[in-house]
PDB file of C-alpha atoms in Angstrom:
ATOM      1  CA  ALA R   1     -60.232  49.435 116.984  1.00 68.00           C
ATOM      2  CA  GLY R   2     -61.021  51.413 120.082  1.00 89.00           C
ATOM      3  CA  THR R   3     -59.387  54.027 122.294  1.00 94.00           C
ATOM      4  CA  PHE R   4     -56.590  53.674 124.804  1.00 94.00           C
ATOM      5  CA  ASP R   5     -56.643  56.553 127.275  1.00 94.00           C
ATOM      6  CA  ALA R   6     -53.634  56.846 129.588  1.00 94.00           C
ATOM      7  CA  ASN R   7     -56.008  58.747 131.899  1.00 93.00           C
ATOM      8  CA  ALA R   8     -53.273  60.799 133.598  1.00 94.00           C
ATOM      9  CA  ASN R   9     -51.171  57.694 134.254  1.00 96.00           C
ATOM     10  CA  ALA R  10     -47.489  57.493 133.335  1.00 96.00           C
ATOM     11  CA  VAL R  11     -46.759  54.667 130.881  1.00 96.00           C
ATOM     12  CA  THR R  12     -43.392  52.985 130.291  1.00 97.00           C
ATOM     13  CA  ALA R  13     -43.027  50.410 127.506  1.00 96.00           C
ATOM     14  CA  THR R  14     -39.803  48.427 127.178  1.00 95.00           C
ATOM     15  CA  GLY R  15     -40.363  46.894 123.739  1.00 95.00           C
ATOM     16  CA  LEU R  16     -41.558  48.360 120.469  1.00 97.00           C
ATOM     17  CA  THR R  17     -44.985  49.964 120.821  1.00 97.00           C
ATOM     18  CA  THR R  18     -47.229  49.873 117.745  1.00 97.00           C
ATOM     19  CA  VAL R  19     -50.477  51.767 117.320  1.00 97.00           C
ATOM     20  CA  SER R  20     -52.251  50.070 114.400  1.00 97.00           C
ATOM     21  CA  GLY R  21     -55.707  51.610 114.642  1.00 97.00           C
ATOM     22  CA  GLY R  22     -58.111  53.457 116.875  1.00 97.00           C
ATOM     23  CA  THR R  23     -56.808  56.216 119.143  1.00 97.00           C
ATOM     24  CA  TYR R  24     -54.004  56.323 121.698  1.00 97.00           C
ATOM     25  CA  SER R  25     -54.619  59.268 124.017  1.00 97.00           C
ATOM     26  CA  ALA R  26     -51.482  60.079 125.987  1.00 97.00           C
ATOM     27  CA  SER R  27     -53.419  62.300 128.398  1.00 94.00           C
ATOM     28  CA  THR R  28     -51.303  64.333 130.849  1.00 96.00           C
ATOM     29  CA  ALA R  29     -48.580  62.095 132.287  1.00 96.00           C
ATOM     30  CA  THR R  30     -45.216  61.167 130.756  1.00 97.00           C
ATOM     31  CA  GLN R  31     -45.260  58.370 128.199  1.00 98.00           C
ATOM     32  CA  THR R  32     -41.948  56.543 127.703  1.00 98.00           C
ATOM     33  CA  PHE R  33     -41.308  54.211 124.771  1.00 98.00           C
ATOM     34  CA  ASN R  34     -37.921  52.593 125.323  1.00 97.00           C
ATOM     35  CA  GLY R  35     -38.240  50.246 122.363  1.00 97.00           C
ATOM     36  CA  GLY R  36     -39.523  52.816 119.889  1.00 98.00           C
ATOM     37  CA  LEU R  37     -42.948  53.938 118.693  1.00 98.00           C
ATOM     38  CA  THR R  38     -44.630  53.017 115.408  1.00 98.00           C
ATOM     39  CA  ILE R  39     -47.963  54.553 114.428  1.00 98.00           C
ATOM     40  CA  SER R  40     -49.057  52.333 111.547  1.00 98.00           C
ATOM     41  CA  GLY R  41     -52.721  53.303 111.651  1.00 98.00           C
ATOM     42  CA  GLY R  42     -55.230  55.280 113.640  1.00 97.00           C
ATOM     43  CA  THR R  43     -54.341  58.349 115.694  1.00 98.00           C
ATOM     44  CA  PHE R  44     -51.822  59.060 118.427  1.00 98.00           C
ATOM     45  CA  THR R  45     -52.847  62.122 120.461  1.00 98.00           C
ATOM     46  CA  GLN R  46     -50.120  63.638 122.620  1.00 97.00           C
ATOM     47  CA  ALA R  47     -52.540  65.882 124.538  1.00 96.00           C
ATOM     48  CA  THR R  48     -50.439  67.558 127.285  1.00 97.00           C
ATOM     49  CA  SER R  49     -48.051  64.707 128.010  1.00 97.00           C
ATOM     50  CA  THR R  50     -44.279  64.549 127.551  1.00 97.00           C
ATOM     51  CA  LEU R  51     -43.186  61.764 125.207  1.00 98.00           C
ATOM     52  CA  ASN R  52     -39.809  60.031 125.521  1.00 98.00           C
ATOM     53  CA  VAL R  53     -38.817  57.768 122.634  1.00 98.00           C
ATOM     54  CA  SER R  54     -35.565  55.803 122.723  1.00 97.00           C
ATOM     55  CA  GLY R  55     -36.003  53.623 119.632  1.00 96.00           C
ATOM     56  CA  ASN R  56     -37.192  54.412 116.133  1.00 98.00           C
ATOM     57  CA  PHE R  57     -40.164  56.736 115.695  1.00 98.00           C
ATOM     58  CA  ALA R  58     -42.248  56.025 112.585  1.00 98.00           C
ATOM     59  CA  ILE R  59     -45.594  57.226 111.260  1.00 98.00           C
ATOM     60  CA  SER R  60     -47.041  55.224 108.379  1.00 98.00           C
ATOM     61  CA  SER R  61     -48.990  56.702 105.488  1.00 98.00           C
ATOM     62  CA  GLY R  62     -52.577  57.313 106.572  1.00 98.00           C
ATOM     63  CA  ALA R  63     -51.744  57.399 110.277  1.00 98.00           C
ATOM     64  CA  THR R  64     -52.102  60.575 112.341  1.00 98.00           C
ATOM     65  CA  PHE R  65     -50.039  62.160 115.095  1.00 98.00           C
ATOM     66  CA  THR R  66     -51.641  65.069 116.939  1.00 98.00           C
ATOM     67  CA  LYS R  67     -49.062  67.207 118.708  1.00 98.00           C
ATOM     68  CA  SER R  68     -49.228  68.522 122.260  1.00 97.00           C
ATOM     69  CA  THR R  69     -51.689  71.274 123.010  1.00 96.00           C
ATOM     70  CA  ASN R  70     -49.403  72.891 125.589  1.00 96.00           C
ATOM     71  CA  SER R  71     -45.921  72.672 124.033  1.00 94.00           C
ATOM     72  CA  SER R  72     -44.927  69.526 125.928  1.00 97.00           C
ATOM     73  CA  ALA R  73     -41.962  67.942 124.175  1.00 98.00           C
ATOM     74  CA  LEU R  74     -41.435  64.850 122.105  1.00 98.00           C
ATOM     75  CA  THR R  75     -37.937  63.907 123.278  1.00 98.00           C
ATOM     76  CA  LEU R  76     -35.720  61.629 121.195  1.00 98.00           C
ATOM     77  CA  ASN R  77     -33.211  60.064 123.551  1.00 97.00           C
ATOM     78  CA  GLY R  78     -32.007  56.873 121.901  1.00 96.00           C
ATOM     79  CA  THR R  79     -28.473  55.924 120.971  1.00 96.00           C
ATOM     80  CA  THR R  80     -29.208  55.497 117.258  1.00 97.00           C
ATOM     81  CA  GLN R  81     -32.745  56.082 116.043  1.00 98.00           C
ATOM     82  CA  ASN R  82     -34.562  56.744 112.777  1.00 98.00           C
ATOM     83  CA  ILE R  83     -37.398  59.264 112.552  1.00 98.00           C
ATOM     84  CA  SER R  84     -39.925  59.158 109.712  1.00 98.00           C
ATOM     85  CA  ASP R  85     -43.371  60.203 108.548  1.00 98.00           C
ATOM     86  CA  ALA R  86     -44.554  58.513 105.339  1.00 98.00           C
ATOM     87  CA  ASN R  87     -47.527  60.839 104.802  1.00 98.00           C
ATOM     88  CA  ALA R  88     -47.450  63.091 101.748  1.00 97.00           C
ATOM     89  CA  THR R  89     -48.625  65.895 104.035  1.00 98.00           C
ATOM     90  CA  THR R  90     -46.536  65.327 107.103  1.00 98.00           C
ATOM     91  CA  ASN R  91     -47.870  65.612 110.650  1.00 98.00           C
ATOM     92  CA  ASP R  92     -46.539  68.456 112.783  1.00 98.00           C
ATOM     93  CA  LEU R  93     -44.666  66.681 115.589  1.00 98.00           C
ATOM     94  CA  GLY R  94     -44.745  69.831 117.721  1.00 98.00           C
ATOM     95  CA  VAL R  95     -41.929  70.655 120.124  1.00 98.00           C
ATOM     96  CA  VAL R  96     -39.135  68.152 119.425  1.00 98.00           C
ATOM     97  CA  SER R  97     -35.930  67.841 121.418  1.00 98.00           C
ATOM     98  CA  THR R  98     -32.977  65.472 121.564  1.00 98.00           C
ATOM     99  CA  SER R  99     -31.201  64.401 124.720  1.00 97.00           C
ATOM    100  CA  GLY R 100     -28.514  61.957 125.806  1.00 95.00           C
ATOM    101  CA  THR R 101     -25.555  61.131 123.550  1.00 96.00           C
ATOM    102  CA  GLY R 102     -27.213  59.632 120.492  1.00 97.00           C
ATOM    103  CA  THR R 103     -28.056  60.443 116.879  1.00 98.00           C
ATOM    104  CA  ALA R 104     -31.570  60.866 115.495  1.00 98.00           C
ATOM    105  CA  THR R 105     -31.697  60.513 111.704  1.00 98.00           C
ATOM    106  CA  MET R 106     -34.516  61.460 109.356  1.00 98.00           C
ATOM    107  CA  THR R 107     -35.504  58.720 106.907  1.00 98.00           C
ATOM    108  CA  ASN R 108     -38.362  60.689 105.371  1.00 98.00           C
ATOM    109  CA  ASN R 109     -39.664  64.253 105.340  1.00 98.00           C
ATOM    110  CA  LEU R 110     -40.539  65.676 108.759  1.00 98.00           C
ATOM    111  CA  LYS R 111     -42.444  68.633 110.143  1.00 98.00           C
ATOM    112  CA  VAL R 112     -41.890  70.146 113.584  1.00 98.00           C
ATOM    113  CA  THR R 113     -42.998  73.278 115.381  1.00 98.00           C
ATOM    114  CA  SER R 114     -39.541  73.625 116.874  1.00 98.00           C
ATOM    115  CA  LEU R 115     -36.378  71.555 117.248  1.00 98.00           C
ATOM    116  CA  SER R 116     -33.892  71.791 120.108  1.00 98.00           C
ATOM    117  CA  ILE R 117     -30.728  69.715 119.679  1.00 98.00           C
ATOM    118  CA  GLY R 118     -29.398  68.857 123.117  1.00 97.00           C
ATOM    119  CA  ASN R 119     -25.808  68.726 124.321  1.00 97.00           C
ATOM    120  CA  GLY R 120     -23.955  65.638 123.125  1.00 97.00           C
ATOM    121  CA  THR R 121     -26.619  64.699 120.549  1.00 98.00           C
ATOM    122  CA  THR R 122     -26.825  64.885 116.759  1.00 98.00           C
ATOM    123  CA  PHE R 123     -29.847  65.504 114.566  1.00 98.00           C
ATOM    124  CA  ASN R 124     -29.137  64.246 111.033  1.00 98.00           C
ATOM    125  CA  LEU R 125     -31.342  65.150 108.061  1.00 98.00           C
ATOM    126  CA  GLY R 126     -30.378  61.901 106.346  1.00 98.00           C
ATOM    127  CA  ALA R 127     -29.255  60.855 102.888  1.00 97.00           C
ATOM    128  CA  GLY R 128     -32.508  61.077 100.938  1.00 95.00           C
ATOM    129  CA  SER R 129     -32.802  64.777 100.045  1.00 98.00           C
ATOM    130  CA  TYR R 130     -35.459  65.088 102.732  1.00 98.00           C
ATOM    131  CA  THR R 131     -37.237  68.267 103.815  1.00 98.00           C
ATOM    132  CA  LEU R 132     -37.386  69.408 107.424  1.00 98.00           C
ATOM    133  CA  THR R 133     -40.282  71.846 107.759  1.00 98.00           C
ATOM    134  CA  ILE R 134     -40.212  74.158 110.773  1.00 98.00           C
ATOM    135  CA  THR R 135     -43.550  75.832 111.474  1.00 98.00           C
ATOM    136  CA  GLY R 136     -42.707  77.788 114.611  1.00 98.00           C
ATOM    137  CA  THR R 137     -41.697  81.418 115.026  1.00 98.00           C
ATOM    138  CA  GLY R 138     -39.236  83.199 117.318  1.00 98.00           C
ATOM    139  CA  THR R 139     -36.171  80.932 117.396  1.00 98.00           C
ATOM    140  CA  PRO R 140     -37.592  77.548 116.408  1.00 98.00           C
ATOM    141  CA  LEU R 141     -34.274  75.777 115.666  1.00 98.00           C
ATOM    142  CA  THR R 142     -31.613  75.721 118.370  1.00 98.00           C
ATOM    143  CA  THR R 143     -28.444  73.764 118.980  1.00 96.00           C
ATOM    144  CA  ASN R 144     -27.066  73.646 122.504  1.00 93.00           C
ATOM    145  CA  THR R 145     -23.337  74.080 123.152  1.00 91.00           C
ATOM    146  CA  THR R 146     -22.314  70.578 122.080  1.00 96.00           C
ATOM    147  CA  GLY R 147     -25.379  69.670 120.022  1.00 97.00           C
ATOM    148  CA  THR R 148     -24.809  68.955 116.328  1.00 98.00           C
ATOM    149  CA  PHE R 149     -27.013  69.720 113.334  1.00 98.00           C
ATOM    150  CA  ASN R 150     -26.031  67.545 110.355  1.00 98.00           C
ATOM    151  CA  ALA R 151     -27.669  68.678 107.113  1.00 98.00           C
ATOM    152  CA  GLY R 152     -27.134  65.283 105.486  1.00 97.00           C
ATOM    153  CA  THR R 153     -27.292  64.947 101.688  1.00 97.00           C
ATOM    154  CA  GLY R 154     -29.453  67.159  99.472  1.00 98.00           C
ATOM    155  CA  SER R 155     -31.714  68.255 102.303  1.00 98.00           C
ATOM    156  CA  THR R 156     -33.921  71.331 102.554  1.00 98.00           C
ATOM    157  CA  VAL R 157     -34.808  73.244 105.701  1.00 98.00           C
ATOM    158  CA  LEU R 158     -38.126  74.971 105.133  1.00 98.00           C
ATOM    159  CA  TYR R 159     -39.163  77.741 107.528  1.00 98.00           C
ATOM    160  CA  THR R 160     -42.912  78.426 107.303  1.00 98.00           C
ATOM    161  CA  GLY R 161     -43.657  80.229 110.578  1.00 97.00           C
ATOM    162  CA  ALA R 162     -45.656  83.347 109.775  1.00 97.00           C
ATOM    163  CA  THR R 163     -46.368  86.859 111.073  1.00 97.00           C
ATOM    164  CA  THR R 164     -44.056  86.804 114.109  1.00 97.00           C
ATOM    165  CA  ALA R 165     -40.388  87.667 113.530  1.00 97.00           C
ATOM    166  CA  THR R 166     -38.303  84.502 113.263  1.00 98.00           C
ATOM    167  CA  ASN R 167     -34.580  83.834 113.634  1.00 98.00           C
ATOM    168  CA  ILE R 168     -32.592  81.620 111.280  1.00 98.00           C
ATOM    169  CA  ALA R 169     -30.273  79.288 113.169  1.00 98.00           C
ATOM    170  CA  THR R 170     -26.587  79.525 112.334  1.00 98.00           C
ATOM    171  CA  VAL R 171     -26.043  75.985 111.072  1.00 98.00           C
ATOM    172  CA  ALA R 172     -24.642  74.648 107.803  1.00 96.00           C
ATOM    173  CA  TYR R 173     -27.586  74.218 105.420  1.00 98.00           C
ATOM    174  CA  VAL R 174     -27.798  72.492 102.072  1.00 98.00           C
ATOM    175  CA  ASN R 175     -30.962  74.203 100.797  1.00 98.00           C
ATOM    176  CA  LEU R 176     -32.778  76.903 102.768  1.00 98.00           C
ATOM    177  CA  THR R 177     -36.318  78.010 101.881  1.00 98.00           C
ATOM    178  CA  LEU R 178     -38.520  80.647 103.519  1.00 98.00           C
ATOM    179  CA  THR R 179     -42.234  80.290 102.708  1.00 98.00           C
ATOM    180  CA  PRO R 180     -44.548  82.028 105.204  1.00 98.00           C
ATOM    181  CA  THR R 181     -48.242  82.403 104.427  1.00 96.00           C
ATOM    182  CA  ALA R 182     -48.195  86.055 105.542  1.00 98.00           C
ATOM    183  CA  ALA R 183     -45.597  88.825 105.715  1.00 98.00           C
ATOM    184  CA  THR R 184     -42.752  87.679 107.983  1.00 98.00           C
ATOM    185  CA  THR R 185     -39.196  88.792 108.635  1.00 98.00           C
ATOM    186  CA  TYR R 186     -36.520  86.150 109.102  1.00 98.00           C
ATOM    187  CA  SER R 187     -33.233  87.321 110.611  1.00 98.00           C
ATOM    188  CA  LEU R 188     -29.812  85.705 110.446  1.00 98.00           C
ATOM    189  CA  LEU R 189     -28.207  85.003 113.815  1.00 97.00           C
ATOM    190  CA  GLY R 190     -24.700  84.639 112.383  1.00 97.00           C
ATOM    191  CA  ASN R 191     -22.677  84.233 109.201  1.00 98.00           C
ATOM    192  CA  THR R 192     -24.527  81.526 107.285  1.00 98.00           C
ATOM    193  CA  THR R 193     -23.357  79.057 104.630  1.00 98.00           C
ATOM    194  CA  LEU R 194     -25.448  77.037 102.177  1.00 98.00           C
ATOM    195  CA  THR R 195     -24.009  74.289  99.996  1.00 97.00           C
ATOM    196  CA  GLY R 196     -27.201  74.400  97.925  1.00 97.00           C
ATOM    197  CA  ASN R 197     -29.930  76.899  97.064  1.00 98.00           C
ATOM    198  CA  LEU R 198     -31.520  79.846  98.856  1.00 98.00           C
ATOM    199  CA  THR R 199     -35.199  80.542  98.168  1.00 98.00           C
ATOM    200  CA  ILE R 200     -36.934  83.629  99.573  1.00 98.00           C
ATOM    201  CA  SER R 201     -40.612  83.253  98.715  1.00 98.00           C
ATOM    202  CA  THR R 202     -43.395  85.810  98.497  1.00 96.00           C
ATOM    203  CA  ASN R 203     -44.246  87.272 101.942  1.00 97.00           C
ATOM    204  CA  ALA R 204     -40.741  86.522 103.257  1.00 98.00           C
ATOM    205  CA  THR R 205     -38.061  89.052 104.152  1.00 98.00           C
ATOM    206  CA  LEU R 206     -34.545  87.787 104.861  1.00 98.00           C
ATOM    207  CA  ASP R 207     -32.636  90.296 106.983  1.00 98.00           C
ATOM    208  CA  THR R 208     -28.881  90.099 107.625  1.00 97.00           C
ATOM    209  CA  THR R 209     -29.621  91.870 110.926  1.00 95.00           C
ATOM    210  CA  LEU R 210     -29.136  95.574 111.655  1.00 90.00           C
ATOM    211  CA  ALA R 211     -26.486  95.353 114.376  1.00 89.00           C
ATOM    212  CA  ASN R 212     -24.252  92.805 112.635  1.00 93.00           C
ATOM    213  CA  SER R 213     -24.917  92.622 108.872  1.00 95.00           C
ATOM    214  CA  TYR R 214     -24.047  88.925 108.767  1.00 97.00           C
ATOM    215  CA  SER R 215     -22.586  87.404 105.625  1.00 97.00           C
ATOM    216  CA  LEU R 216     -24.326  84.842 103.461  1.00 97.00           C
ATOM    217  CA  THR R 217     -22.490  82.266 101.332  1.00 97.00           C
ATOM    218  CA  VAL R 218     -24.497  80.336  98.732  1.00 97.00           C
ATOM    219  CA  ALA R 219     -23.093  77.569  96.531  1.00 96.00           C
ATOM    220  CA  GLY R 220     -26.283  77.137  94.499  1.00 97.00           C
ATOM    221  CA  ASN R 221     -29.038  79.387  93.195  1.00 97.00           C
ATOM    222  CA  PHE R 222     -30.228  82.637  94.777  1.00 97.00           C
ATOM    223  CA  SER R 223     -33.982  83.009  94.260  1.00 98.00           C
ATOM    224  CA  ASN R 224     -35.811  86.016  95.680  1.00 98.00           C
ATOM    225  CA  SER R 225     -39.551  86.496  95.246  1.00 97.00           C
ATOM    226  CA  GLY R 226     -39.806  88.401  98.518  1.00 98.00           C
ATOM    227  CA  THR R 227     -37.339  90.863 100.069  1.00 98.00           C
ATOM    228  CA  PHE R 228     -33.647  90.592 100.828  1.00 98.00           C
ATOM    229  CA  THR R 229     -32.294  93.161 103.297  1.00 97.00           C
ATOM    230  CA  ALA R 230     -28.536  93.174 102.797  1.00 97.00           C
ATOM    231  CA  ARG R 231     -27.617  96.091 105.094  1.00 97.00           C
ATOM    232  CA  SER R 232     -23.780  96.264 105.014  1.00 96.00           C
ATOM    233  CA  GLY R 233     -23.314  92.512 104.685  1.00 96.00           C
ATOM    234  CA  THR R 234     -21.673  90.448 101.945  1.00 97.00           C
ATOM    235  CA  VAL R 235     -23.272  87.765  99.792  1.00 97.00           C
ATOM    236  CA  THR R 236     -20.789  85.338  98.270  1.00 97.00           C
ATOM    237  CA  LEU R 237     -21.757  82.994  95.445  1.00 96.00           C
ATOM    238  CA  ASN R 238     -19.070  80.332  95.581  1.00 95.00           C
ATOM    239  CA  GLY R 239     -20.360  77.499  93.400  1.00 92.00           C
ATOM    240  CA  SER R 240     -19.516  76.702  89.787  1.00 91.00           C
ATOM    241  CA  SER R 241     -22.911  77.794  88.428  1.00 92.00           C
ATOM    242  CA  HIS R 242     -25.681  80.031  89.767  1.00 93.00           C
ATOM    243  CA  ASP R 243     -29.103  81.242  88.694  1.00 95.00           C
ATOM    244  CA  VAL R 244     -29.944  84.575  90.347  1.00 95.00           C
ATOM    245  CA  SER R 245     -33.667  85.223  90.062  1.00 95.00           C
ATOM    246  CA  GLY R 246     -35.908  87.951  91.404  1.00 95.00           C
ATOM    247  CA  SER R 247     -34.866  91.532  92.101  1.00 95.00           C
ATOM    248  CA  SER R 248     -32.490  92.124  95.010  1.00 95.00           C
ATOM    249  CA  SER R 249     -30.444  94.971  96.424  1.00 95.00           C
ATOM    250  CA  PHE R 250     -26.994  93.789  97.488  1.00 95.00           C
ATOM    251  CA  ASN R 251     -24.451  95.721  99.502  1.00 96.00           C
ATOM    252  CA  ASN R 252     -21.505  93.606  98.416  1.00 95.00           C
ATOM    253  CA  LEU R 253     -22.001  90.727  95.969  1.00 94.00           C
ATOM    254  CA  THR R 254     -18.933  88.560  95.501  1.00 94.00           C
ATOM    255  CA  PHE R 255     -18.289  85.799  92.988  1.00 91.00           C
ATOM    256  CA  THR R 256     -15.550  83.208  93.168  1.00 88.00           C
ATOM    257  CA  ALA R 257     -14.000  82.323  89.804  1.00 74.00           C
ATOM    258  CA  PRO R 258     -14.313  80.536  87.507  1.00 77.00           C
ATOM    259  CA  GLN R 259     -18.101  80.211  87.445  1.00 87.00           C
ATOM    260  CA  THR R 260     -21.221  80.887  85.398  1.00 92.00           C
ATOM    261  CA  VAL R 261     -23.858  83.249  86.806  1.00 89.00           C
ATOM    262  CA  THR R 262     -27.207  83.662  85.045  1.00 92.00           C
ATOM    263  CA  PHE R 263     -29.514  86.556  85.907  1.00 87.00           C
ATOM    264  CA  THR R 264     -33.220  86.165  85.122  1.00 91.00           C
ATOM    265  CA  ALA R 265     -34.461  88.521  82.403  1.00 80.00           C
ATOM    266  CA  GLY R 266     -36.617  91.372  83.651  1.00 83.00           C
ATOM    267  CA  THR R 267     -35.156  91.429  87.159  1.00 86.00           C
ATOM    268  CA  THR R 268     -32.991  94.094  88.731  1.00 85.00           C
ATOM    269  CA  GLN R 269     -29.890  93.579  90.869  1.00 89.00           C
ATOM    270  CA  THR R 270     -28.422  96.647  92.562  1.00 85.00           C
TER     271      THR R 270
END
C-alpha cells in the first residue's frame, strides 16, 4: 500500500470510497465523498482540507483518521447516514458539522473536537449506549436554530476539554460526564435535564453560572469528585432511586416522591 496525495486538488467521488491501507492525504482542497467514506485500514489524513461526506462514515479497528490541522470541518450532509469508529481508543474527528436536512446517527463511540448541528439536521447518539467524547473547549457543542440533538438510548456525553473555560450545551442528555485532565470550569448555558447520571470528576468544576443560576434536573445518580457551584440554583433529583456521592454544597436540593436516595458514607452535603 502506498500514498495517495490529493496535492491541492479537489476530489469528488460519487460511489463509496474505501481506504484499505497506506495513506490518503487530503491536502488542502475540498474532498467530497457522495457515496460515503470507509477507512478499513491505513491512515486518512485530513491535513487542511474540508471533507464533505454524504453517505456512511466508518473507521475500522486498527485504521487511523488524523484530523485537520487548521480546524477545517468534516461535514456530514447525507439524508440518512451512520457514523462509527470501531477503535477501542477512538480517533478525534476534529471539527464536525452537519448540514442539509438529514440525520447522522452514531453506531459506535465517537470522539470530536467540536460538533455543530446545522439547521434542519439531526445528530442522533444511537441506540447502543454509545459515548460521544468532546475534547474541545469554549463552546464545543452547538445546535443551530432548527438543529436537533437526539441523545438516543443510554448514551453518555463526555466533556474532556481542559484548562480553558467550557460551556455545557443546553440539550437533553442521558448521562453527562466531565473529565478534564487539568482544572477546568464547565458552565451551564441554560436549565439542563439528564435522564441518567451526572458525573463531575476530579479537576472539574460545574458552575450553574453567576448571572442566571440555572437549574439542573437529574433522574439518575449525582456523583461529584470535583466541585459543584450551585449559586442560587435548584438541583432536582426526579428518578425513583439515586446515589449521591462526593461532597457538594447545594442551594436548593429537591426530591420528587416516592424515591430512594442513598448518600455515600463519609461525604458531606450542605
